[in-house]
mmCIF file of C-alpha atoms and ligand atoms in Angstrom:
data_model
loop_
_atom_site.group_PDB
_atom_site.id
_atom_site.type_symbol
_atom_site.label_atom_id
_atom_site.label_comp_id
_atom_site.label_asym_id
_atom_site.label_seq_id
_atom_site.Cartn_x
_atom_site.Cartn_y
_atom_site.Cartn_z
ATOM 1 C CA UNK A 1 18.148 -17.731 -46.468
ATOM 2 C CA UNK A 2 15.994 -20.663 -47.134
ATOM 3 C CA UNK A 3 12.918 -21.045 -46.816
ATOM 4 C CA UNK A 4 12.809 -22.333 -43.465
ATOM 5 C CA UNK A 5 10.312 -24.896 -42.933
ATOM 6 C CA UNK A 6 11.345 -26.100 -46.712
ATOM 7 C CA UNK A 7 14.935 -26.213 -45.271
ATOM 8 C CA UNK A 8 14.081 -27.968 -41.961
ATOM 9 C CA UNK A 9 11.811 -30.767 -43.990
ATOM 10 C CA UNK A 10 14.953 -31.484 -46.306
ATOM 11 C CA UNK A 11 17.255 -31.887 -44.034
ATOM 12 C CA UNK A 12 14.932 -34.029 -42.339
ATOM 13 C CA UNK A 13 14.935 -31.869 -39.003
ATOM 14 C CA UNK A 14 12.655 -33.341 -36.204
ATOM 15 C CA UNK A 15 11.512 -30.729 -33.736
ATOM 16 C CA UNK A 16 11.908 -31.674 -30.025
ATOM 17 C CA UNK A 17 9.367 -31.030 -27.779
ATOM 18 C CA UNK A 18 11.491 -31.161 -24.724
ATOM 19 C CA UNK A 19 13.755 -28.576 -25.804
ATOM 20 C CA UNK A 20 11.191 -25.950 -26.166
ATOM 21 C CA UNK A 21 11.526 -25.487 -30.140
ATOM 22 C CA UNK A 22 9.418 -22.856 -30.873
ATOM 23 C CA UNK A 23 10.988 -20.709 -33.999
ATOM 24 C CA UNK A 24 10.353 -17.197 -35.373
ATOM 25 C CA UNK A 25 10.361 -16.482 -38.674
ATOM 26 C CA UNK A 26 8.857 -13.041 -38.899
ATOM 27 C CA UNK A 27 11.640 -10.573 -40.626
ATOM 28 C CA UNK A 28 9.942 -7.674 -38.480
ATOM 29 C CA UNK A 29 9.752 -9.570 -35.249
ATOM 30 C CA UNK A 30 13.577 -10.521 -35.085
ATOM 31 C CA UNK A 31 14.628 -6.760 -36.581
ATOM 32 C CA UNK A 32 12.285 -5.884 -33.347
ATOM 33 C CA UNK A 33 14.305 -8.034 -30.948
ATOM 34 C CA UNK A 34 17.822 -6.853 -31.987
ATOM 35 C CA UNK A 35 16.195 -3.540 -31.540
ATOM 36 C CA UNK A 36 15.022 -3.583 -28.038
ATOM 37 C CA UNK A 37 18.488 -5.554 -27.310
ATOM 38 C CA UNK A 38 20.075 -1.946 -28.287
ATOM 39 C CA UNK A 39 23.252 -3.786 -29.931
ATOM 40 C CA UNK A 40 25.306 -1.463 -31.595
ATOM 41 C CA UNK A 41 28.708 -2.595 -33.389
ATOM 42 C CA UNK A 42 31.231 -2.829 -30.955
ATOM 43 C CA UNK A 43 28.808 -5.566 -28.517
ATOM 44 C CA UNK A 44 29.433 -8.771 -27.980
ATOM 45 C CA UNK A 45 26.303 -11.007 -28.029
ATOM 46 C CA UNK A 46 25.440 -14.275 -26.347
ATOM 47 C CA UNK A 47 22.578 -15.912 -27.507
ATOM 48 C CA UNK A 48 21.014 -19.136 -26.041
ATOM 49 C CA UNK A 49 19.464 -21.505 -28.146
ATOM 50 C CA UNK A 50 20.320 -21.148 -31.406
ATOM 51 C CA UNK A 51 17.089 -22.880 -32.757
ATOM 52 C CA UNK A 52 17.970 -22.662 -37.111
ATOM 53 C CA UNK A 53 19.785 -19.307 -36.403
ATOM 54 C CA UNK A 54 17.346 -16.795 -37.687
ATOM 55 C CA UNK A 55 17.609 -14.315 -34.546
ATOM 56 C CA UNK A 56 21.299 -14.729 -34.858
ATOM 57 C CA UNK A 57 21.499 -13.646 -38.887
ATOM 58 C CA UNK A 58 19.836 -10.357 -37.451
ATOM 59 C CA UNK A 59 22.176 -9.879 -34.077
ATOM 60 C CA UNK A 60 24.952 -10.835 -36.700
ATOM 61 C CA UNK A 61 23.751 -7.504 -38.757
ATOM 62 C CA UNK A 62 24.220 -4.985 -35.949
ATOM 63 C CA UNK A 63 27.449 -6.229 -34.595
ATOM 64 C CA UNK A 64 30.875 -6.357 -35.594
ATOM 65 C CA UNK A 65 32.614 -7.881 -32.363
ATOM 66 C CA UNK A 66 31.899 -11.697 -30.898
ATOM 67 C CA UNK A 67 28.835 -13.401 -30.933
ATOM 68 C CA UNK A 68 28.733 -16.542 -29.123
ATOM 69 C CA UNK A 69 25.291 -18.962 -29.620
ATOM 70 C CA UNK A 70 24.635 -21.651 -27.763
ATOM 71 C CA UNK A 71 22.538 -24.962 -29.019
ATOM 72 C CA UNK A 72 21.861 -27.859 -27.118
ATOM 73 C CA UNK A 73 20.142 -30.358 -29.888
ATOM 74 C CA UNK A 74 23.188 -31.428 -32.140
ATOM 75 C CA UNK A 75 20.828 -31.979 -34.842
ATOM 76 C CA UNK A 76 20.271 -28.513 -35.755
ATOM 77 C CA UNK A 77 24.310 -27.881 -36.205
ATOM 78 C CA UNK A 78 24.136 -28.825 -40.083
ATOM 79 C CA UNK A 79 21.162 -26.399 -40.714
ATOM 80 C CA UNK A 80 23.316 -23.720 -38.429
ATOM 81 C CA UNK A 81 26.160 -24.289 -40.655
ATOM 82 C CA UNK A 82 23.920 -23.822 -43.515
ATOM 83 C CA UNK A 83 21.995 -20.098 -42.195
ATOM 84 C CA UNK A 84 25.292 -18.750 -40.587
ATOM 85 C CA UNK A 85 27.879 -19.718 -43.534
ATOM 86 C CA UNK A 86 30.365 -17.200 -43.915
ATOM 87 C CA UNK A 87 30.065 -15.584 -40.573
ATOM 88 C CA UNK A 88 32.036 -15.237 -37.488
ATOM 89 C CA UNK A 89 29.667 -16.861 -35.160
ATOM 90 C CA UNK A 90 31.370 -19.293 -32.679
ATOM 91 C CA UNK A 91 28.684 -21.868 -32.393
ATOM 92 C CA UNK A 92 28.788 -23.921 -29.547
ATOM 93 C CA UNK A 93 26.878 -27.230 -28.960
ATOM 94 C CA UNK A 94 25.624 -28.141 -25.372
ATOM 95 C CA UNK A 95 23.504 -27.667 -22.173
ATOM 96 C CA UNK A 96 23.378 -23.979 -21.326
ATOM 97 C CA UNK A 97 22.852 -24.546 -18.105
ATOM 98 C CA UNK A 98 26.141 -26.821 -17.551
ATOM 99 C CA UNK A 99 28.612 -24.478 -18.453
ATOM 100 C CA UNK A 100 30.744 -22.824 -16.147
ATOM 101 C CA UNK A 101 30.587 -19.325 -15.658
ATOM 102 C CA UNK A 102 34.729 -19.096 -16.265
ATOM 103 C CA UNK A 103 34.346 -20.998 -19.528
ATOM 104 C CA UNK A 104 31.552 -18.255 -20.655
ATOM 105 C CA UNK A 105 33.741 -15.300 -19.200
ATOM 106 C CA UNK A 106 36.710 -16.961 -21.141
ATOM 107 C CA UNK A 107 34.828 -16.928 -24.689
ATOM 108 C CA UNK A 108 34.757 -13.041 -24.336
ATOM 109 C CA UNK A 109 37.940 -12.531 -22.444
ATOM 110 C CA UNK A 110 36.401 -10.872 -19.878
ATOM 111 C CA UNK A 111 34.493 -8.206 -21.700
ATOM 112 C CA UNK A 112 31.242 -7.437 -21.369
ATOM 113 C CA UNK A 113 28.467 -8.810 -23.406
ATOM 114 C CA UNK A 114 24.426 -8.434 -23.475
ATOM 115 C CA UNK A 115 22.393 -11.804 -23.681
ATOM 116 C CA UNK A 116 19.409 -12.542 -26.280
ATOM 117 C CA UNK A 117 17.487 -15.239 -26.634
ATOM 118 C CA UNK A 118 14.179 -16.941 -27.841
ATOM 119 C CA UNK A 119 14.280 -18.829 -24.120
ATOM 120 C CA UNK A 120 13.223 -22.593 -24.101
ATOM 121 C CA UNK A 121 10.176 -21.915 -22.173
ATOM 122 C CA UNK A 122 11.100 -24.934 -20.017
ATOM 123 C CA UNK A 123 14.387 -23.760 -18.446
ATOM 124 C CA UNK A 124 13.513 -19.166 -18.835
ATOM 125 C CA UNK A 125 13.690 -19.247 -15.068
ATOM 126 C CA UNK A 126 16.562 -21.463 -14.701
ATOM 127 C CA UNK A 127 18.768 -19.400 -17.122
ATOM 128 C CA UNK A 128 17.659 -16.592 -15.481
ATOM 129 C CA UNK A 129 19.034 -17.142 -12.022
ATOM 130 C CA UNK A 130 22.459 -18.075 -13.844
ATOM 131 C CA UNK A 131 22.912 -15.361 -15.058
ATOM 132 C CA UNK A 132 21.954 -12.946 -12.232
ATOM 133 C CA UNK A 133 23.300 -15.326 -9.457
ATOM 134 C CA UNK A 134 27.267 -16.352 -11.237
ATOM 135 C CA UNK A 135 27.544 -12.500 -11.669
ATOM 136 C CA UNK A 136 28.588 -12.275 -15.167
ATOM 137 C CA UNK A 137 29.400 -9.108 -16.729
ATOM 138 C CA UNK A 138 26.247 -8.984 -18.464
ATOM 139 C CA UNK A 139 25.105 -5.573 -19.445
ATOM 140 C CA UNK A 140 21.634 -6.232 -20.503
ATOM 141 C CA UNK A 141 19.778 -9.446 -21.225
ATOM 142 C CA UNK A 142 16.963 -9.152 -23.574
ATOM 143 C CA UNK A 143 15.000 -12.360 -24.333
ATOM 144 C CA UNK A 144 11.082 -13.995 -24.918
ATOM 145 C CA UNK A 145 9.591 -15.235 -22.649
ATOM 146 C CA UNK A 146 5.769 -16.912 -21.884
ATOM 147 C CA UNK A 147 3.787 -14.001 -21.303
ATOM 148 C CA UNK A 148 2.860 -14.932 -17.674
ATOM 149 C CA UNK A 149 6.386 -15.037 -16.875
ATOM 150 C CA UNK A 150 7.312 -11.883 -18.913
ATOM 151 C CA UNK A 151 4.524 -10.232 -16.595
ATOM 152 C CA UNK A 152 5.762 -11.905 -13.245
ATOM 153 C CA UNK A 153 8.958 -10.129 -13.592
ATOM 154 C CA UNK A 154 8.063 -6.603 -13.660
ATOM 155 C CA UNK A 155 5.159 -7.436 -10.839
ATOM 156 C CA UNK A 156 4.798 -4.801 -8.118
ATOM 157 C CA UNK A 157 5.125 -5.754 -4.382
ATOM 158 C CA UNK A 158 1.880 -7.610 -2.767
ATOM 159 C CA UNK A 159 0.723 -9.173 -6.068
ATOM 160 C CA UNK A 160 0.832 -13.048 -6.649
ATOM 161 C CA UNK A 161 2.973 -12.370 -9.671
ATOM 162 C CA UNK A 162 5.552 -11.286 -7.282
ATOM 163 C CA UNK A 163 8.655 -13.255 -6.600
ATOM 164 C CA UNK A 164 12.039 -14.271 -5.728
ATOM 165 C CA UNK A 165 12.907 -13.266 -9.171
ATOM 166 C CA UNK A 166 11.066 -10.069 -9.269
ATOM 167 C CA UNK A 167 13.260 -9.036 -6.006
ATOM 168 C CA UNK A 168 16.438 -9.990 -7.194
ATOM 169 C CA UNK A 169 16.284 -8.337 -10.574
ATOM 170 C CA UNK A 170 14.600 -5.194 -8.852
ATOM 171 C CA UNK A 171 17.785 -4.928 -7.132
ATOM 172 C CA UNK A 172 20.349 -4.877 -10.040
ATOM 173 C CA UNK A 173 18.316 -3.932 -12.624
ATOM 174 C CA UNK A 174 15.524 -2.149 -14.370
ATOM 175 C CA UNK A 175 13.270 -4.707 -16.258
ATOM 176 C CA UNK A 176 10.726 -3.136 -18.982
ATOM 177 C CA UNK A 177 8.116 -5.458 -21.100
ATOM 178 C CA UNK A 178 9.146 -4.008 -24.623
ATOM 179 C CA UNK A 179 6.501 -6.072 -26.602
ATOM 180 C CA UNK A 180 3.707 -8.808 -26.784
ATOM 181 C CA UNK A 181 3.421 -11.452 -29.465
ATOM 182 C CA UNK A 182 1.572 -13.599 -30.713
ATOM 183 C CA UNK A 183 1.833 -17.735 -30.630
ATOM 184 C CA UNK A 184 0.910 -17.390 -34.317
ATOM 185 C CA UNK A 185 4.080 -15.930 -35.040
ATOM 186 C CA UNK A 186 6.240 -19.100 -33.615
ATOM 187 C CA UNK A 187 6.866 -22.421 -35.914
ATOM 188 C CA UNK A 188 5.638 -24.813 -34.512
ATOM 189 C CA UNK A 189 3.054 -22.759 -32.679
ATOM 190 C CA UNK A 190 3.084 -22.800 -28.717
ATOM 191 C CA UNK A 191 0.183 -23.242 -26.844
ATOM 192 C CA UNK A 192 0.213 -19.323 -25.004
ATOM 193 C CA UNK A 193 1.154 -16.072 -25.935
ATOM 194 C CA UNK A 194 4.839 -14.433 -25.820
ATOM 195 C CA UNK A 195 6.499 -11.019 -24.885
ATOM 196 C CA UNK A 196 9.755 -9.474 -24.901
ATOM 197 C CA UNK A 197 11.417 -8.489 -21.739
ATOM 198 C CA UNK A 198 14.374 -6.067 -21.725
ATOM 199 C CA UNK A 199 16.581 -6.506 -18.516
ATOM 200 C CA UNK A 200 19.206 -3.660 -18.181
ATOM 201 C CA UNK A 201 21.517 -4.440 -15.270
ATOM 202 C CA UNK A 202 22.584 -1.458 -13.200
ATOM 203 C CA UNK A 203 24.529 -3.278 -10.242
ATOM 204 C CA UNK A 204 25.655 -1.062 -8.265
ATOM 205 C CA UNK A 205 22.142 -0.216 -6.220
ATOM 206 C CA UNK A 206 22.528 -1.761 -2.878
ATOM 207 C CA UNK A 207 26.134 -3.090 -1.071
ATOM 208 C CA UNK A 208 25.574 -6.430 -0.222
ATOM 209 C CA UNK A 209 26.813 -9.810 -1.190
ATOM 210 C CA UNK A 210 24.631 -10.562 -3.969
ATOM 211 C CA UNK A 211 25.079 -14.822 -3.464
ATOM 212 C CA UNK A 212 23.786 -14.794 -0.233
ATOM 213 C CA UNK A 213 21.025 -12.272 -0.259
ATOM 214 C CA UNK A 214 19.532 -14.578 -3.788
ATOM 215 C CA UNK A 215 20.252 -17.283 -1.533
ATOM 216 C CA UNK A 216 17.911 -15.659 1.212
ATOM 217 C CA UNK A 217 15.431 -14.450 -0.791
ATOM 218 C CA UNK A 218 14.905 -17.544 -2.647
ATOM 219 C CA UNK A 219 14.396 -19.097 1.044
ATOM 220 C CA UNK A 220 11.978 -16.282 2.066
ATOM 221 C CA UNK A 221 9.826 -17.182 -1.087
ATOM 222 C CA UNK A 222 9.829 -20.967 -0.408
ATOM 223 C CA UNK A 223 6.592 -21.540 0.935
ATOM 224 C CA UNK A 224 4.572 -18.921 -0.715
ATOM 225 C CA UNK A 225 1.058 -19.365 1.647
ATOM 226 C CA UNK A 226 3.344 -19.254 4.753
ATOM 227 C CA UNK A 227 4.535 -16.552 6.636
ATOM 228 C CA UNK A 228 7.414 -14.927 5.939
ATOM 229 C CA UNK A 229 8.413 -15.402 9.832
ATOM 230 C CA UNK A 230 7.977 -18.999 8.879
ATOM 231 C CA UNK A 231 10.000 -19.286 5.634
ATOM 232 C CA UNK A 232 13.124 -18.023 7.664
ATOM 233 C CA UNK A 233 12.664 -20.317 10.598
ATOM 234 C CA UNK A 234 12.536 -23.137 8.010
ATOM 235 C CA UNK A 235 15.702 -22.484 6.487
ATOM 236 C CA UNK A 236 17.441 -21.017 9.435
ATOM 237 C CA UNK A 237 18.755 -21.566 12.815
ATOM 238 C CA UNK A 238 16.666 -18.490 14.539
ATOM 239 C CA UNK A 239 13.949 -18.172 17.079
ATOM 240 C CA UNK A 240 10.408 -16.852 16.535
ATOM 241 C CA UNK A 241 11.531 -14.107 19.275
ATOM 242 C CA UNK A 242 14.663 -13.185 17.382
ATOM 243 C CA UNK A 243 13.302 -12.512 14.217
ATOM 244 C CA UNK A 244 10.173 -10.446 15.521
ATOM 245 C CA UNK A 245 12.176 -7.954 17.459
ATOM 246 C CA UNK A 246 14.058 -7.417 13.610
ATOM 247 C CA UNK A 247 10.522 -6.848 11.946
ATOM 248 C CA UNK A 248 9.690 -4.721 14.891
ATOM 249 C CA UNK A 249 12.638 -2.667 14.352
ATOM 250 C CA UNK A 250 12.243 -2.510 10.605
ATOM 251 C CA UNK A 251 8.565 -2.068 11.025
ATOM 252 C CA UNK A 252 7.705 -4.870 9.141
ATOM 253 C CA UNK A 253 4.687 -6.420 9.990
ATOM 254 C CA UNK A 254 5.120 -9.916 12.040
ATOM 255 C CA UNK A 255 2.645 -11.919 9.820
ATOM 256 C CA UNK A 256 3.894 -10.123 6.306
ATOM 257 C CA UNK A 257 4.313 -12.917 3.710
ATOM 258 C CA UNK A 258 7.547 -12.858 1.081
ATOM 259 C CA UNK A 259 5.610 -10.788 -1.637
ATOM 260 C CA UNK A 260 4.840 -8.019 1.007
ATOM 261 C CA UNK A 261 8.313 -6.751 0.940
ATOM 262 C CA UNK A 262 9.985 -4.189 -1.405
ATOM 263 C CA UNK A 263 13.798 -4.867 -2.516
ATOM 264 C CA UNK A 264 14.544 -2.150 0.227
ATOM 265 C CA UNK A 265 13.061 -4.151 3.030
ATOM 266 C CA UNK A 266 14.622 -7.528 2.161
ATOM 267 C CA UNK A 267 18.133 -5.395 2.272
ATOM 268 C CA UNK A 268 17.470 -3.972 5.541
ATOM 269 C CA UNK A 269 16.233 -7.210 6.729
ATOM 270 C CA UNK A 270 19.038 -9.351 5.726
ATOM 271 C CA UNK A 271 21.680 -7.066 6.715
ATOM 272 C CA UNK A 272 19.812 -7.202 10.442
ATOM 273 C CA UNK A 273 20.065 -10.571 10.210
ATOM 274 C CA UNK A 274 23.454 -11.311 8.936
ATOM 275 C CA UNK A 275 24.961 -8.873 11.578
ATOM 276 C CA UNK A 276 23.200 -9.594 14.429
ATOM 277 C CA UNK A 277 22.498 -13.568 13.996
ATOM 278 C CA UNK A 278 25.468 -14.460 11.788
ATOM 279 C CA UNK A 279 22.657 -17.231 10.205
ATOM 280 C CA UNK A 280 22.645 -16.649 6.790
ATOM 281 C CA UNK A 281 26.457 -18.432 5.821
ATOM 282 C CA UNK A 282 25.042 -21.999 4.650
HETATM 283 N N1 SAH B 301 16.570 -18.711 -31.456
HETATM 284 C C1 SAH B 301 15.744 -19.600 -32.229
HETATM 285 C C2 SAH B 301 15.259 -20.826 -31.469
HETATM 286 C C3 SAH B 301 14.409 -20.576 -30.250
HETATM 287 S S1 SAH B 301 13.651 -22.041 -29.609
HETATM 288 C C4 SAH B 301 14.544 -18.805 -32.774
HETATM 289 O O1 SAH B 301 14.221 -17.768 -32.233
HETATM 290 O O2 SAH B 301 13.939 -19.262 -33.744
HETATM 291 C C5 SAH B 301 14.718 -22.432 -28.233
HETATM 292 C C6 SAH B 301 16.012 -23.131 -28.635
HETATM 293 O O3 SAH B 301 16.751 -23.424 -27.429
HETATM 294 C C7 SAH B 301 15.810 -24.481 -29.323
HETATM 295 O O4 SAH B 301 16.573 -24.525 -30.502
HETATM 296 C C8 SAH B 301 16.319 -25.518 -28.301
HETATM 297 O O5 SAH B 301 16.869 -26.682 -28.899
HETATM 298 C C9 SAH B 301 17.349 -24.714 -27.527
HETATM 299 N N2 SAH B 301 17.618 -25.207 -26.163
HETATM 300 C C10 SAH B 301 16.745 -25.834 -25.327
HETATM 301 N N3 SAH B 301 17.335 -26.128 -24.160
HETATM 302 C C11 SAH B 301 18.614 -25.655 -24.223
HETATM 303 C C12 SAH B 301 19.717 -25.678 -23.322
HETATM 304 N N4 SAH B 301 19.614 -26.217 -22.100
HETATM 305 N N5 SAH B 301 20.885 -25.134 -23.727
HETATM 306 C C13 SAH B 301 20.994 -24.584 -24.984
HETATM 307 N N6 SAH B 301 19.978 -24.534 -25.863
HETATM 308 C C14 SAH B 301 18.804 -25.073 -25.509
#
């Protein structure tokens, strides 16, 4: 492979802010990433932004079966061509996040795959709920993220780090922080420090529809200074009266705020809810 910054300069490559271009270079650092993505041979891989394809010559290494990459800016497709020459990547240009789920379970007929990506910092969150909330059959996701965001989803209830997210992926999933890197090891070079989050899905923890209960919990977190009491009233059609006797019930404190709860309680609570007030169908 070229030199890459040689190789972007010749082809005249002009990096775009707004798309989050940050790109790794470091031979160690990508082996690293394939590694704590655990991709053996027979995986199929989806990775989002495709930046000049260096993570995807190493993901391209350790698997024999279908990687799919994903690249929004058009302008990088002749430099993609270039790095991924005589491999069977299926390269696809566009918006991530405007892609139906169907069209995504189509390009691996079914099957299941694990996600990696370098995230465009701008959208991590974003892709993250698509993937959780369309219910793909992803088996792991393993990506970079900003550090404070790599942090906020492994946060323990009753921290400020603590969040919608958090909840929902401490429901289907185990989430470990695998490493930290430096901002000296991106081109160009963001302004705060990276880590690697590993995201191994494990759905079958709790029986409940998974749409609505993101749906709820995404309410509950809405107004993070306000009372969880509060959130729900916002977004629901339920009296103060109705929802204390539930906390009383569950033992849930009546001026508890979102981050209070463990997955556990927001289960118990929204199955109360859903059976009892029939609220939660919008
Ligand atoms: N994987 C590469 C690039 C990471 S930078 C590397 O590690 O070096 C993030 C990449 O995501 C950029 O190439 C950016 O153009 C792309 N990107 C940004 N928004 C996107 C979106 N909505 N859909 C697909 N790709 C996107």
């Amino acid at each position: 492979m070229p030199d890459l910054k040689e190789q972007l300069k010749s082809k005249k490559f002009m990096f775009k802010h707004k798309y989050g271009q940050n790109f790794l270079t470091d031979a160690n650092l990508l082996k690293s990433i394939v590694n704590d993505a655990n991709i053996s041979e027979k995986d199929n891989v989806l990775e989002i932004g495709a930046g000049a394809g260096t993570l995807t010559r190493y993901i391209l290494e350790r698997t024999k079966n279908k990687v799919v990459a994903v690249e929004i800016d058009k302008t990088l497709q002749p430099i993609l061509e270039e790095n991924l020459k005589n491999s069977s990547v299926q390269l696809e240009f566009c918006d991530f996040l405007k892609i139906k789920p169907e069209q995504i379970k189509k390009w691996f007929n079914g099957k299941k795959f694990k996600v990696v990506a370098n995230l465009p910092y701008y959208i991590s969150t974003p892709i993250l709920f698509y993937l959780i909330d369309n219910q793909l059959p992803v088996e792991s996701i393993t990506v970079m993220l900003q550090l404070e965001l790599a942090q906020r989803l492994s946060a323990k209830p009753g921290t400020k780090d603590y969040g919608a997210l958090t909840v929902l992926l401490s429901m289907i999933s185990n989430v470990s922080l695998t490493r930290k890197v430096s901002k000296k090891l991106f081109f160009p070079e963001p302004k705060v420090d990276s880590a690697v989050v590993n995201i191994n899905f494990n759905y079958n923890k709790f029986d409940v529809d998974f749409k609505l209960i993101s749906k709820f919990i995404k309410n509950c977190f809405m107004m993070r200074r306000k009372t969880l009491i509060n959130n729900i009233m916002n977004s629901y059609n339920i009296t103060r009266e109705e929802i204390k006797n539930i906390f009383n019930m569950l033992n849930i404190n009546e001026n508890a705020r979102a981050e209070n709860l463990t997955d556990v309680q927001f289960v118990e609570l929204f199955n109360n809810l859903e059976n009892i007030l029939l609220v939660l169908k919008e």
